[in-house]
PDB file of C-alpha atoms in Angstrom:
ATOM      1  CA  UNK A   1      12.726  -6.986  -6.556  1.00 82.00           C
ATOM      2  CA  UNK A   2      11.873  -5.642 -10.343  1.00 85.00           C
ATOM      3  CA  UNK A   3      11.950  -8.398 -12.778  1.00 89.00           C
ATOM      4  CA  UNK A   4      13.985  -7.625 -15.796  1.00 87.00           C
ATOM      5  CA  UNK A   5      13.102 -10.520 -18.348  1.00 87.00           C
ATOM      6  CA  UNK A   6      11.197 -13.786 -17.796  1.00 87.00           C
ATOM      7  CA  UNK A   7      11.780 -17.274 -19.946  1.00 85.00           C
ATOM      8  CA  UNK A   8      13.193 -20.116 -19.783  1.00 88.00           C
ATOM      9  CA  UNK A   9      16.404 -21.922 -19.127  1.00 88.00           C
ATOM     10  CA  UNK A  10      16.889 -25.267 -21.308  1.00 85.00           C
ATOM     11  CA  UNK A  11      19.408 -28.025 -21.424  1.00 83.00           C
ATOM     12  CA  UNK A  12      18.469 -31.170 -22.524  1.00 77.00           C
ATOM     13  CA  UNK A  13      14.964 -32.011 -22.274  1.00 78.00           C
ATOM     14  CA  UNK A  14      14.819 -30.085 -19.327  1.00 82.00           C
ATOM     15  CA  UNK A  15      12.706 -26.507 -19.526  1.00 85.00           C
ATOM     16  CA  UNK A  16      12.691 -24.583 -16.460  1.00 89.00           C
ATOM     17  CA  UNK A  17      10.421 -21.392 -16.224  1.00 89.00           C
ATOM     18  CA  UNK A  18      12.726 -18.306 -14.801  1.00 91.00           C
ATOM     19  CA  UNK A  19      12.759 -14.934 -14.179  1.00 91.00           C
ATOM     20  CA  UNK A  20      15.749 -12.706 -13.911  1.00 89.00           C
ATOM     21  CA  UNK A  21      16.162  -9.746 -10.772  1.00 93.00           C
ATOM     22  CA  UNK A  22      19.062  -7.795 -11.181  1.00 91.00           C
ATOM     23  CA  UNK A  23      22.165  -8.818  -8.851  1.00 92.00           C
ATOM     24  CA  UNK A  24      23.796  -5.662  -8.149  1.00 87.00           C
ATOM     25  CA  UNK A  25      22.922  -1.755  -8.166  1.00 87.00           C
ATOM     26  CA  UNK A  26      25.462   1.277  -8.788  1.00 84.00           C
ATOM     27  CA  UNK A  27      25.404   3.725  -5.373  1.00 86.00           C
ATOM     28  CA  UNK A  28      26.973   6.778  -7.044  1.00 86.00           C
ATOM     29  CA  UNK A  29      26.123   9.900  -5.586  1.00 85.00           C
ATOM     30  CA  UNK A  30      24.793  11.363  -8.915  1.00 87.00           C
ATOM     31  CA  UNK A  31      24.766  15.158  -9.325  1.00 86.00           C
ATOM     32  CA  UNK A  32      22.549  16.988 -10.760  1.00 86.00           C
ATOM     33  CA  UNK A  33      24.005  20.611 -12.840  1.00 87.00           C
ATOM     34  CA  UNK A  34      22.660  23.797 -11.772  1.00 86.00           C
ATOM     35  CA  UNK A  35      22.924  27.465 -13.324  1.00 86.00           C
ATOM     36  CA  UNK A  36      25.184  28.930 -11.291  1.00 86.00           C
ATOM     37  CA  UNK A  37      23.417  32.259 -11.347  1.00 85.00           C
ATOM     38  CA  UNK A  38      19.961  31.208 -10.018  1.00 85.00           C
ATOM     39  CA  UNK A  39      20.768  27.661  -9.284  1.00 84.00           C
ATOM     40  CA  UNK A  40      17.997  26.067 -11.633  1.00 87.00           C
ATOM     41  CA  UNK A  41      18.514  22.948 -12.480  1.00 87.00           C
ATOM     42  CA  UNK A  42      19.943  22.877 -16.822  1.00 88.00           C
ATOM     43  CA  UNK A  43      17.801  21.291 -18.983  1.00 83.00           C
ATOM     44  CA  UNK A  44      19.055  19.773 -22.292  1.00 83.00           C
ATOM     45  CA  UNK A  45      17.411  19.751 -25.447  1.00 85.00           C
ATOM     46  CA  UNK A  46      17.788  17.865 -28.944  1.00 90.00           C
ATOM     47  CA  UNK A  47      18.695  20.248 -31.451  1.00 89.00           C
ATOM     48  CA  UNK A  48      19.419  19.431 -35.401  1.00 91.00           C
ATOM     49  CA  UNK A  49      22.488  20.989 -36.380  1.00 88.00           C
ATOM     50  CA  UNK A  50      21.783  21.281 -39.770  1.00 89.00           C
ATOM     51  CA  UNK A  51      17.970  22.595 -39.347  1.00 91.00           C
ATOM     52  CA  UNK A  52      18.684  24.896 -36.082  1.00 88.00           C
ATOM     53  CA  UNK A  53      15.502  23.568 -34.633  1.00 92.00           C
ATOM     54  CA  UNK A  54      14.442  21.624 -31.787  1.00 91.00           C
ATOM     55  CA  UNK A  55      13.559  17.997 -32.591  1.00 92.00           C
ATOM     56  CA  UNK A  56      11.066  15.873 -31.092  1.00 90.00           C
ATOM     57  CA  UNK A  57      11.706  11.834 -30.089  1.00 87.00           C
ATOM     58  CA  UNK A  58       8.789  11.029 -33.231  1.00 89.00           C
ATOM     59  CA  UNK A  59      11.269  12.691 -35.856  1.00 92.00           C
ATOM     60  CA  UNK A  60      14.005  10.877 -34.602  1.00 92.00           C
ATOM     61  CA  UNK A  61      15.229   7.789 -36.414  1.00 91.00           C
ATOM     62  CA  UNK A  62      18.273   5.226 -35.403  1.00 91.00           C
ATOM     63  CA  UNK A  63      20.722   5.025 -38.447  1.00 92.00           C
ATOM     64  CA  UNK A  64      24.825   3.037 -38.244  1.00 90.00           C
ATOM     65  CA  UNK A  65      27.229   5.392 -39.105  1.00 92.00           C
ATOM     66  CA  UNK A  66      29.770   3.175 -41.665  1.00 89.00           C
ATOM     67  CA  UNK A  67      31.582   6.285 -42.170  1.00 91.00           C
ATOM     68  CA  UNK A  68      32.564   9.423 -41.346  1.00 91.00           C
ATOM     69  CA  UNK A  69      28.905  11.186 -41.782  1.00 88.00           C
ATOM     70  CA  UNK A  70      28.056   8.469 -43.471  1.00 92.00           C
ATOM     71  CA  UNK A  71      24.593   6.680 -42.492  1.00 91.00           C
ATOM     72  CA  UNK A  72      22.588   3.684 -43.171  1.00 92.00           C
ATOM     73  CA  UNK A  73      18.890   4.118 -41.712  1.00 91.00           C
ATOM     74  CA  UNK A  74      17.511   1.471 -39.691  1.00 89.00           C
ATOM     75  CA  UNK A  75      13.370   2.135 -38.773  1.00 87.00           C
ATOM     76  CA  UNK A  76      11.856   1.102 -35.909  1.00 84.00           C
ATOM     77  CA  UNK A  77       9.372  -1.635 -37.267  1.00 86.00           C
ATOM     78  CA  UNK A  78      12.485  -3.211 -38.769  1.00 83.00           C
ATOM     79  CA  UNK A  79      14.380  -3.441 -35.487  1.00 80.00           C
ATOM     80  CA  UNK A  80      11.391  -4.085 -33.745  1.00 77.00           C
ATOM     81  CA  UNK A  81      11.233  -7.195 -36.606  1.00 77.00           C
ATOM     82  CA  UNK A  82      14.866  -8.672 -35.852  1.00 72.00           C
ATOM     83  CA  UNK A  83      14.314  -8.365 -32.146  1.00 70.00           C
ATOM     84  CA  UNK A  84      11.177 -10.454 -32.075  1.00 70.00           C
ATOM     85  CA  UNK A  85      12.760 -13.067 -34.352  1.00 65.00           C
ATOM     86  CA  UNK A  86      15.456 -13.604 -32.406  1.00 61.00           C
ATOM     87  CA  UNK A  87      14.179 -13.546 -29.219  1.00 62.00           C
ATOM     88  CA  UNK A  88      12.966 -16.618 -27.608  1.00 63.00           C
ATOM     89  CA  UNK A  89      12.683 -16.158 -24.160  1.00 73.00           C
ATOM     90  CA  UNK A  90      14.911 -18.986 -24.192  1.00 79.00           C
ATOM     91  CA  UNK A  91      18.703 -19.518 -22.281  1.00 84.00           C
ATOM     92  CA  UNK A  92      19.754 -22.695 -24.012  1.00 84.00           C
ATOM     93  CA  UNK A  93      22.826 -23.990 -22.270  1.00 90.00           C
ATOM     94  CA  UNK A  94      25.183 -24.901 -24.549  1.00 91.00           C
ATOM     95  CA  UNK A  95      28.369 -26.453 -23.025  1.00 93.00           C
ATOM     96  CA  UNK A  96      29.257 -27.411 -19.214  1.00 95.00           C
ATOM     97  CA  UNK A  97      32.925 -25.959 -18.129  1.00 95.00           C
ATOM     98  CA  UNK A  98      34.537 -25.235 -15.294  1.00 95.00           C
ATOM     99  CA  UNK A  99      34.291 -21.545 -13.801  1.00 93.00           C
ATOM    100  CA  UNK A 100      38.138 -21.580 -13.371  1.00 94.00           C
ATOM    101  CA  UNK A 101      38.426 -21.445 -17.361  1.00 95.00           C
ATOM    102  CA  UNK A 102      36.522 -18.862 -17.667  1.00 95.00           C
ATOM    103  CA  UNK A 103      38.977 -15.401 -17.099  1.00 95.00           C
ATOM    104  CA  UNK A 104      37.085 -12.477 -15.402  1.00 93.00           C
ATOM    105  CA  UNK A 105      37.675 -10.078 -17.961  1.00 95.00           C
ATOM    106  CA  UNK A 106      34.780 -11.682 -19.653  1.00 95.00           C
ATOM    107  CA  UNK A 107      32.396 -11.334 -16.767  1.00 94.00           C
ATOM    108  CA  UNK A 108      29.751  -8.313 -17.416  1.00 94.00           C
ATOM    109  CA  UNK A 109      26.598  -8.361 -15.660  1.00 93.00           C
ATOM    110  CA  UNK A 110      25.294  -9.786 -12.482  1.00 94.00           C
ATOM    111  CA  UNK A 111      21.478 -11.218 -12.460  1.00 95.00           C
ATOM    112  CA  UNK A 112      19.720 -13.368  -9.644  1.00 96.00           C
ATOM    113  CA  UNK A 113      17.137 -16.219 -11.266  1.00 94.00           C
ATOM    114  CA  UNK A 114      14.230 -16.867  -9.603  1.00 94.00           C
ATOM    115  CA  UNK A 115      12.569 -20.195 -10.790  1.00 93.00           C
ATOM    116  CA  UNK A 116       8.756 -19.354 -12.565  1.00 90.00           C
ATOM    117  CA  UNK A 117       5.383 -20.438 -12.311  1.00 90.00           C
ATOM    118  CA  UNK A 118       5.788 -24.829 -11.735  1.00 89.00           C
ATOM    119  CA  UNK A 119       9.477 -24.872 -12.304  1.00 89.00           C
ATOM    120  CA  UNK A 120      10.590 -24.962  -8.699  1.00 92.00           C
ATOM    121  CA  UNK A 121      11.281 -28.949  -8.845  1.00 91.00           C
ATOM    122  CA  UNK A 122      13.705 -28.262 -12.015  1.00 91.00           C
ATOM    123  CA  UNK A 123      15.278 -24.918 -10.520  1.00 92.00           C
ATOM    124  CA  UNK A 124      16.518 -27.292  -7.355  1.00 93.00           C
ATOM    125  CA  UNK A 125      17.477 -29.843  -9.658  1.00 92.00           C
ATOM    126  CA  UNK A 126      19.625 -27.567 -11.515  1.00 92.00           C
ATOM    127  CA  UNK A 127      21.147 -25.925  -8.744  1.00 94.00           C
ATOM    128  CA  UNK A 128      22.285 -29.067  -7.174  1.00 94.00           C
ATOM    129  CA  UNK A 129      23.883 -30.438 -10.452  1.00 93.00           C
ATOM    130  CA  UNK A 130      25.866 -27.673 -10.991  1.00 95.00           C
ATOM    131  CA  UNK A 131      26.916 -27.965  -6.896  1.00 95.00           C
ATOM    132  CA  UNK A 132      28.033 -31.056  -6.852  1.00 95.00           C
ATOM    133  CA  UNK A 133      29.566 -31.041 -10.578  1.00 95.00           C
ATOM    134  CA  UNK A 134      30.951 -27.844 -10.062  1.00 94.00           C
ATOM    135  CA  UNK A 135      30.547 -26.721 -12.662  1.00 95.00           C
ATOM    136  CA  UNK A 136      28.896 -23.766 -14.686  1.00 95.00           C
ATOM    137  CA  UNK A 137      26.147 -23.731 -17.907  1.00 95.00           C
ATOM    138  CA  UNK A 138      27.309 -21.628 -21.050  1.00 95.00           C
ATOM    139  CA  UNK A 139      24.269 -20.389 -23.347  1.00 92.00           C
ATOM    140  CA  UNK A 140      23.017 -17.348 -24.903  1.00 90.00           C
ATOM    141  CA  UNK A 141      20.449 -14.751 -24.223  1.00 88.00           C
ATOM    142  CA  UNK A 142      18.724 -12.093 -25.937  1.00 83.00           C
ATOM    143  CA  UNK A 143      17.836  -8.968 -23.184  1.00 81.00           C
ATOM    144  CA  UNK A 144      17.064  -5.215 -24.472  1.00 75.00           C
ATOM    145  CA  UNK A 145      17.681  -6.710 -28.435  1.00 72.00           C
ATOM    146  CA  UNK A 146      20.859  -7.116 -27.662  1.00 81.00           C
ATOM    147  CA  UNK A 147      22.387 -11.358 -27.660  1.00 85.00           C
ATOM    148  CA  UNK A 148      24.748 -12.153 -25.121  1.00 89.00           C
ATOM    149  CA  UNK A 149      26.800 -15.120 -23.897  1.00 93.00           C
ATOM    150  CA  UNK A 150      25.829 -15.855 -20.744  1.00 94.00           C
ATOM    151  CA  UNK A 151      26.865 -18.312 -17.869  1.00 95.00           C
ATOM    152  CA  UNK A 152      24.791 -19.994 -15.419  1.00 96.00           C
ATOM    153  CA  UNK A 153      26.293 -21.159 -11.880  1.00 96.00           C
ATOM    154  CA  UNK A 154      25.088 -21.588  -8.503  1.00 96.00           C
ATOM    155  CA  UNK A 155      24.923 -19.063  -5.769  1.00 95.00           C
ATOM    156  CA  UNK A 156      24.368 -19.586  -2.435  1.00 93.00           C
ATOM    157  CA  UNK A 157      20.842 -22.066  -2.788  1.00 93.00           C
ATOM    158  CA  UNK A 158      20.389 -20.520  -5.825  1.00 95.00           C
ATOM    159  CA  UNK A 159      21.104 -19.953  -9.519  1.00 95.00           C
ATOM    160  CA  UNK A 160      22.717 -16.764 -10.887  1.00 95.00           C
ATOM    161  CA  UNK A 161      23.118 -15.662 -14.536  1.00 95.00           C
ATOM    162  CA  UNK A 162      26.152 -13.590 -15.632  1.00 94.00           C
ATOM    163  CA  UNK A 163      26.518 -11.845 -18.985  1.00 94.00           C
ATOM    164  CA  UNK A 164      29.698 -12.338 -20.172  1.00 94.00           C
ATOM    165  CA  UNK A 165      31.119 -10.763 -23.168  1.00 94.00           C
ATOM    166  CA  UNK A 166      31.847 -12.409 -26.720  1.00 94.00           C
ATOM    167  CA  UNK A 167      35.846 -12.740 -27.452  1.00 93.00           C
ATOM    168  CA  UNK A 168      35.772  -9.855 -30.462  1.00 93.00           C
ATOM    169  CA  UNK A 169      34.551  -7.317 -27.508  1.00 94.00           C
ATOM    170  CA  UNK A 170      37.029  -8.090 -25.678  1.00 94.00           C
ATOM    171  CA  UNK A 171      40.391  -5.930 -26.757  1.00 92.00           C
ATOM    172  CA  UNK A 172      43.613  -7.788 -27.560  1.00 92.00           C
ATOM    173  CA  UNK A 173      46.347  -7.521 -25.390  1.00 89.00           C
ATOM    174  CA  UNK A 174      48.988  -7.101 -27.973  1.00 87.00           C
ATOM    175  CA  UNK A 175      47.332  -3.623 -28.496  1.00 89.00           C
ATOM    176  CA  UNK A 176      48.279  -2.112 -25.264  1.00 87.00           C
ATOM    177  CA  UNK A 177      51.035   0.103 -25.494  1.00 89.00           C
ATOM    178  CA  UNK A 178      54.604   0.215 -23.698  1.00 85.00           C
ATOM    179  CA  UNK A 179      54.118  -3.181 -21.925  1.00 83.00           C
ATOM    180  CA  UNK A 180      57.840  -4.602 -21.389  1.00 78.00           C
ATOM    181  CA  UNK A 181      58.477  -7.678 -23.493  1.00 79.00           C
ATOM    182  CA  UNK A 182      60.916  -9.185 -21.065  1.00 77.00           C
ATOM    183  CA  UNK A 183      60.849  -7.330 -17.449  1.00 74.00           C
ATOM    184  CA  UNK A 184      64.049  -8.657 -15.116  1.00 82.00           C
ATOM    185  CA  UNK A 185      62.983  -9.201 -11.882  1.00 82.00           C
ATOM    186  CA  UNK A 186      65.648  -9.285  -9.292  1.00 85.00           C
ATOM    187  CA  UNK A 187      65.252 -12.141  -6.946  1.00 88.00           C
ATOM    188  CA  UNK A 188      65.854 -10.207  -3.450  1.00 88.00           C
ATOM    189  CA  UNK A 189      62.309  -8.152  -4.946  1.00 86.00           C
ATOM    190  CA  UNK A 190      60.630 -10.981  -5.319  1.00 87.00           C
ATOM    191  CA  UNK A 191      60.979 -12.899  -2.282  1.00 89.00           C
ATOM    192  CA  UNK A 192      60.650  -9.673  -0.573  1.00 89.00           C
ATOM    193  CA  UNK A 193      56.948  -8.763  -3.052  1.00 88.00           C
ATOM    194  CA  UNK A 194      56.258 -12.278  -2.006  1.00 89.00           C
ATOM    195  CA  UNK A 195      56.544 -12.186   1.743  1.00 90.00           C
ATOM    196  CA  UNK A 196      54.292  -8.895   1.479  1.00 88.00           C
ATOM    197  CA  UNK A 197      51.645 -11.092  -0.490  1.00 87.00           C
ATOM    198  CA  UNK A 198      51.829 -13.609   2.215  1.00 89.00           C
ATOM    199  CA  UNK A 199      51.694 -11.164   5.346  1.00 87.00           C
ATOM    200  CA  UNK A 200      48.269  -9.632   3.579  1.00 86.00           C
ATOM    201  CA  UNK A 201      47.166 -13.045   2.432  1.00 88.00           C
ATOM    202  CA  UNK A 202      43.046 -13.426   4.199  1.00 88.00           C
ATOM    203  CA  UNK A 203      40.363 -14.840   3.008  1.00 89.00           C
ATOM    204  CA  UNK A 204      37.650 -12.717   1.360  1.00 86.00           C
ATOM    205  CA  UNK A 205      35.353 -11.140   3.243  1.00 88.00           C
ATOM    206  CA  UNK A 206      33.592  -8.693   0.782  1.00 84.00           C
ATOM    207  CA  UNK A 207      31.870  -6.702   4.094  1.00 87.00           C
ATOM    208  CA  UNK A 208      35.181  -5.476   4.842  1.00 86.00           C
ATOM    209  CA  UNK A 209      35.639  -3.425   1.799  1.00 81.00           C
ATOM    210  CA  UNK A 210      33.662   0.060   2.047  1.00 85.00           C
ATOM    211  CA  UNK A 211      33.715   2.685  -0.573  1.00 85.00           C
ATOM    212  CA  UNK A 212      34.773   5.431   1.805  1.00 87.00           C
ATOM    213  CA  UNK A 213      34.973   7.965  -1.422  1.00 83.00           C
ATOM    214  CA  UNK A 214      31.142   7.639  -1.583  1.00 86.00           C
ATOM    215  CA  UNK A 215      30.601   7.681   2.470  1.00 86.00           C
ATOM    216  CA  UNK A 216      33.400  11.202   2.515  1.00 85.00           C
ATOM    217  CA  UNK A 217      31.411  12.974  -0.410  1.00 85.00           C
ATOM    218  CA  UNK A 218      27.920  11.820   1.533  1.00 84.00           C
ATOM    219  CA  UNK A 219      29.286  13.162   4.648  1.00 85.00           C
ATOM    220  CA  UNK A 220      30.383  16.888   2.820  1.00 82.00           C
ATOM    221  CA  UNK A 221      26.429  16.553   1.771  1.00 83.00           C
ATOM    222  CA  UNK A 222      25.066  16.115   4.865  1.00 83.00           C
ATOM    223  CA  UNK A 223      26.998  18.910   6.514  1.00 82.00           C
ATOM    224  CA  UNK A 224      26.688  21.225   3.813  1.00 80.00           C
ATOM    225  CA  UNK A 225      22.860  20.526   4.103  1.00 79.00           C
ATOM    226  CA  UNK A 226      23.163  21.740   8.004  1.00 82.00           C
ATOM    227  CA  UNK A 227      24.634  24.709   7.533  1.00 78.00           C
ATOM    228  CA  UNK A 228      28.179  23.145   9.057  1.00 62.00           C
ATOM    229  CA  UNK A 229      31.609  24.263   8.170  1.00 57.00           C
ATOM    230  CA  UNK A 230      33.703  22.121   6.266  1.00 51.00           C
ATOM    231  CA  UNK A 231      35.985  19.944   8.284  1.00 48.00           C
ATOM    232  CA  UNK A 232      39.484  18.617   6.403  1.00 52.00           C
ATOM    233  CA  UNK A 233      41.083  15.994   8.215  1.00 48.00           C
ATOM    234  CA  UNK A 234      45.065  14.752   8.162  1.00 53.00           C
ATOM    235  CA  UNK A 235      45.769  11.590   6.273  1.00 54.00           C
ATOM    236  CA  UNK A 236      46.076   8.394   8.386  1.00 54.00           C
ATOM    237  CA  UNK A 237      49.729   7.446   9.263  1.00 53.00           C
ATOM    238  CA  UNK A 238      49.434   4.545   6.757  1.00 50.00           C
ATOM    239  CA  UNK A 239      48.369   7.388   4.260  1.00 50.00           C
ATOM    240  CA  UNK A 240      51.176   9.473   4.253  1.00 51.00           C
ATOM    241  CA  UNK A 241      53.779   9.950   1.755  1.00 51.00           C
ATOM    242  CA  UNK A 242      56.833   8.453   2.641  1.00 50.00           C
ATOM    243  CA  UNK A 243      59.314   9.486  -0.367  1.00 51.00           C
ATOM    244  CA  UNK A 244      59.823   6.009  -0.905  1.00 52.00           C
ATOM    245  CA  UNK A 245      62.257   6.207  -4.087  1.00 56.00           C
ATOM    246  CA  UNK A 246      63.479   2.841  -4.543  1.00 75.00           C
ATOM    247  CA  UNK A 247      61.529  -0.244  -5.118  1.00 73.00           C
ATOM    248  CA  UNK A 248      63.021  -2.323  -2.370  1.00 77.00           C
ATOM    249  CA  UNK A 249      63.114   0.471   0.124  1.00 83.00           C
ATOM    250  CA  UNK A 250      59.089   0.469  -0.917  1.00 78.00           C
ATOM    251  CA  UNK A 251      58.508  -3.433  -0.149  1.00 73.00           C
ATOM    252  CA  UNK A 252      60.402  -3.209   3.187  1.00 79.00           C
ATOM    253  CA  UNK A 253      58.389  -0.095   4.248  1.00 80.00           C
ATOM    254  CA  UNK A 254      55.555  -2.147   3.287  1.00 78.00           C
ATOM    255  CA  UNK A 255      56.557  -5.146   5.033  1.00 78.00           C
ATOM    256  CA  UNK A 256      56.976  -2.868   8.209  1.00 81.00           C
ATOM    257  CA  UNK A 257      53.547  -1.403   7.259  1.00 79.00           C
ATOM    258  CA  UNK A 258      51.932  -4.883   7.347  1.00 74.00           C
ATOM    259  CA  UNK A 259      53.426  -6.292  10.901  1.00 72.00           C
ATOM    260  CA  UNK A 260      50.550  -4.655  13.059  1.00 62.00           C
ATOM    261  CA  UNK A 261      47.737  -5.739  10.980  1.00 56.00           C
ATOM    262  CA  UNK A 262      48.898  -9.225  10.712  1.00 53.00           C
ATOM    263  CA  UNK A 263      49.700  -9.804  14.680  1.00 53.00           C
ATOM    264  CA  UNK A 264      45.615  -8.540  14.931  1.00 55.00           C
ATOM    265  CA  UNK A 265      44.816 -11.176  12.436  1.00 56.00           C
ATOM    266  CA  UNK A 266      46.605 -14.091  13.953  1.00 54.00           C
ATOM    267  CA  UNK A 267      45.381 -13.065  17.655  1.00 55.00           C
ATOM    268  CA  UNK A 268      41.610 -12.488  16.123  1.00 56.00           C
ATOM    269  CA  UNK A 269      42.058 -16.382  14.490  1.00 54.00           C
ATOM    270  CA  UNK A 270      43.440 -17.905  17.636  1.00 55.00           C
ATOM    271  CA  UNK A 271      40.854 -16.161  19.786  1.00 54.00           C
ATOM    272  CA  UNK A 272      38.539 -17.959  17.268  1.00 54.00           C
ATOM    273  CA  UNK A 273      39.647 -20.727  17.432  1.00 52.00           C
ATOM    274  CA  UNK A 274      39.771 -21.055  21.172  1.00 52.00           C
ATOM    275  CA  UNK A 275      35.981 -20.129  21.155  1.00 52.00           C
ATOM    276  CA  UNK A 276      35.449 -23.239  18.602  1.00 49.00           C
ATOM    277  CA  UNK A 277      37.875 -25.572  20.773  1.00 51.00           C
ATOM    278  CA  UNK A 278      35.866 -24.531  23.942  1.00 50.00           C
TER     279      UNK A 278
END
């Protein structure tokens, strides 16, 4: 597994070497673009508008745009300056909260730490702290020149980092348009949107989700790539559209919708059970 960054984690006294490995991976199928005429693949090109020539990446400079084609030049050596005077190599944990406070719209980034060269005995101690505390570190961290908040917690044996973003990144609510200021719920709807939650209430099991968009568009690959016909299949059952107009005609449907799946639940559980009891 690539290492992204390597430092240290501080709180306290304490100094424990780390390094950080990526946590998760995007499985997109990505596509490439092709000239329909001879099927080459397009190549793209920086071009100045203003010149009408082809620039190359050592006559390119970074600038801020604090106006409409207005620019403030930064150079390289400068940002190349900042970065190295900020950056540490250093997550100083700030503050000890609960991961419960902490909403998920914040979260952005997944990274595993791995503890570095001698700091195996302060990685365990660490990760059993925040166990049995239960609770999570708060620092920051500077990766790519770019400073981020950034939470520590345990995972599994292990510790995890997660960027998280700062508050003025995240947008305000009050900005999102047509939200009603005062819905009226009628009470028949919600014990009825309540009974549905219940009947699909399980507990997470994240190897049950599949992204069958990426497995369907995989599949059209792979036959395409023999030679075979395209095959369209009819919607499930579940799938189809039942011209459900009317919201409580829609929870009742659902309600129906759930009974099967539930009855497999509760005879998988007490099957599992039994084999526990036995």
């Amino acid at each position: 597994m690539h290492t992204v960054w390597k430092g240290s984690i501080q709180f306290g006294l304490v100094h424990i070497p780390v390094k950080l490995h990526t946590a998760t991976e995007n499985k997109d199928i990505k596509m490439r673009q092709l000239h329909k005429k001879c099927h080459t693949p397009i190549s793209y090109e920086k071009r100045c508008r203003h010149c009408e020539e082809a620039v190359e990446a050592d006559d390119i400079v970074k600038a801020y745009e604090y106006a409409k084609n207005k620019f403030v030049v930064v150079e390289a050596e400068e940002l190349e300056q900042f970065r190295k005077d900020n950056e540490d190599k250093a997550v100083q944990i700030l503050d000890f909260v609960q991961l419960e406070e902490v909403d998920p719209i914040y979260f952005d980034r997944s990274y595993f730490l791995a503890p570095g060269d001698g700091g195996s005995k302060a990685y365990a101690l660490l990760q059993r702290a925040l166990a049995d505390s239960k609770k999570i570190g708060i620092g920051k961290i500077i990766i790519r020149a770019k400073e981020h908040l950034a939470i520590v917690r345990t995972y599994g044996n292990a510790l995890m980092m997660e960027t998280i973003y700062f508050p003025d990144e995240v947008r305000k609510l009050a900005d999102v348009p047509n939200l009603p200021e005062a819905p009226k719920v009628e009470e028949k709807e919600l014990k009825t949107a309540l009974l549905l939650i219940d009947q699909l209430t399980s507990e997470f099991d994240p190897e049950s989700y599949t992204d069958e968009y990426r497995e369907q568009l995989f599949d059209l690959i792979e036959q395409k790539k023999q030679g075979n016909k395209m095959v369209v299949s009819e919607p499930k059952e579940a799938e189809r559209d039942t011209n459900v107009t009317d919201l409580m005609s829609a929870l009742e449907a659902s309600l129906e919708r759930t009974k099967p799946k539930r009855k497999k639940a509760a005879a998988s559980k007490r099957k599992t059970a039994t084999k526990k009891n036995a």
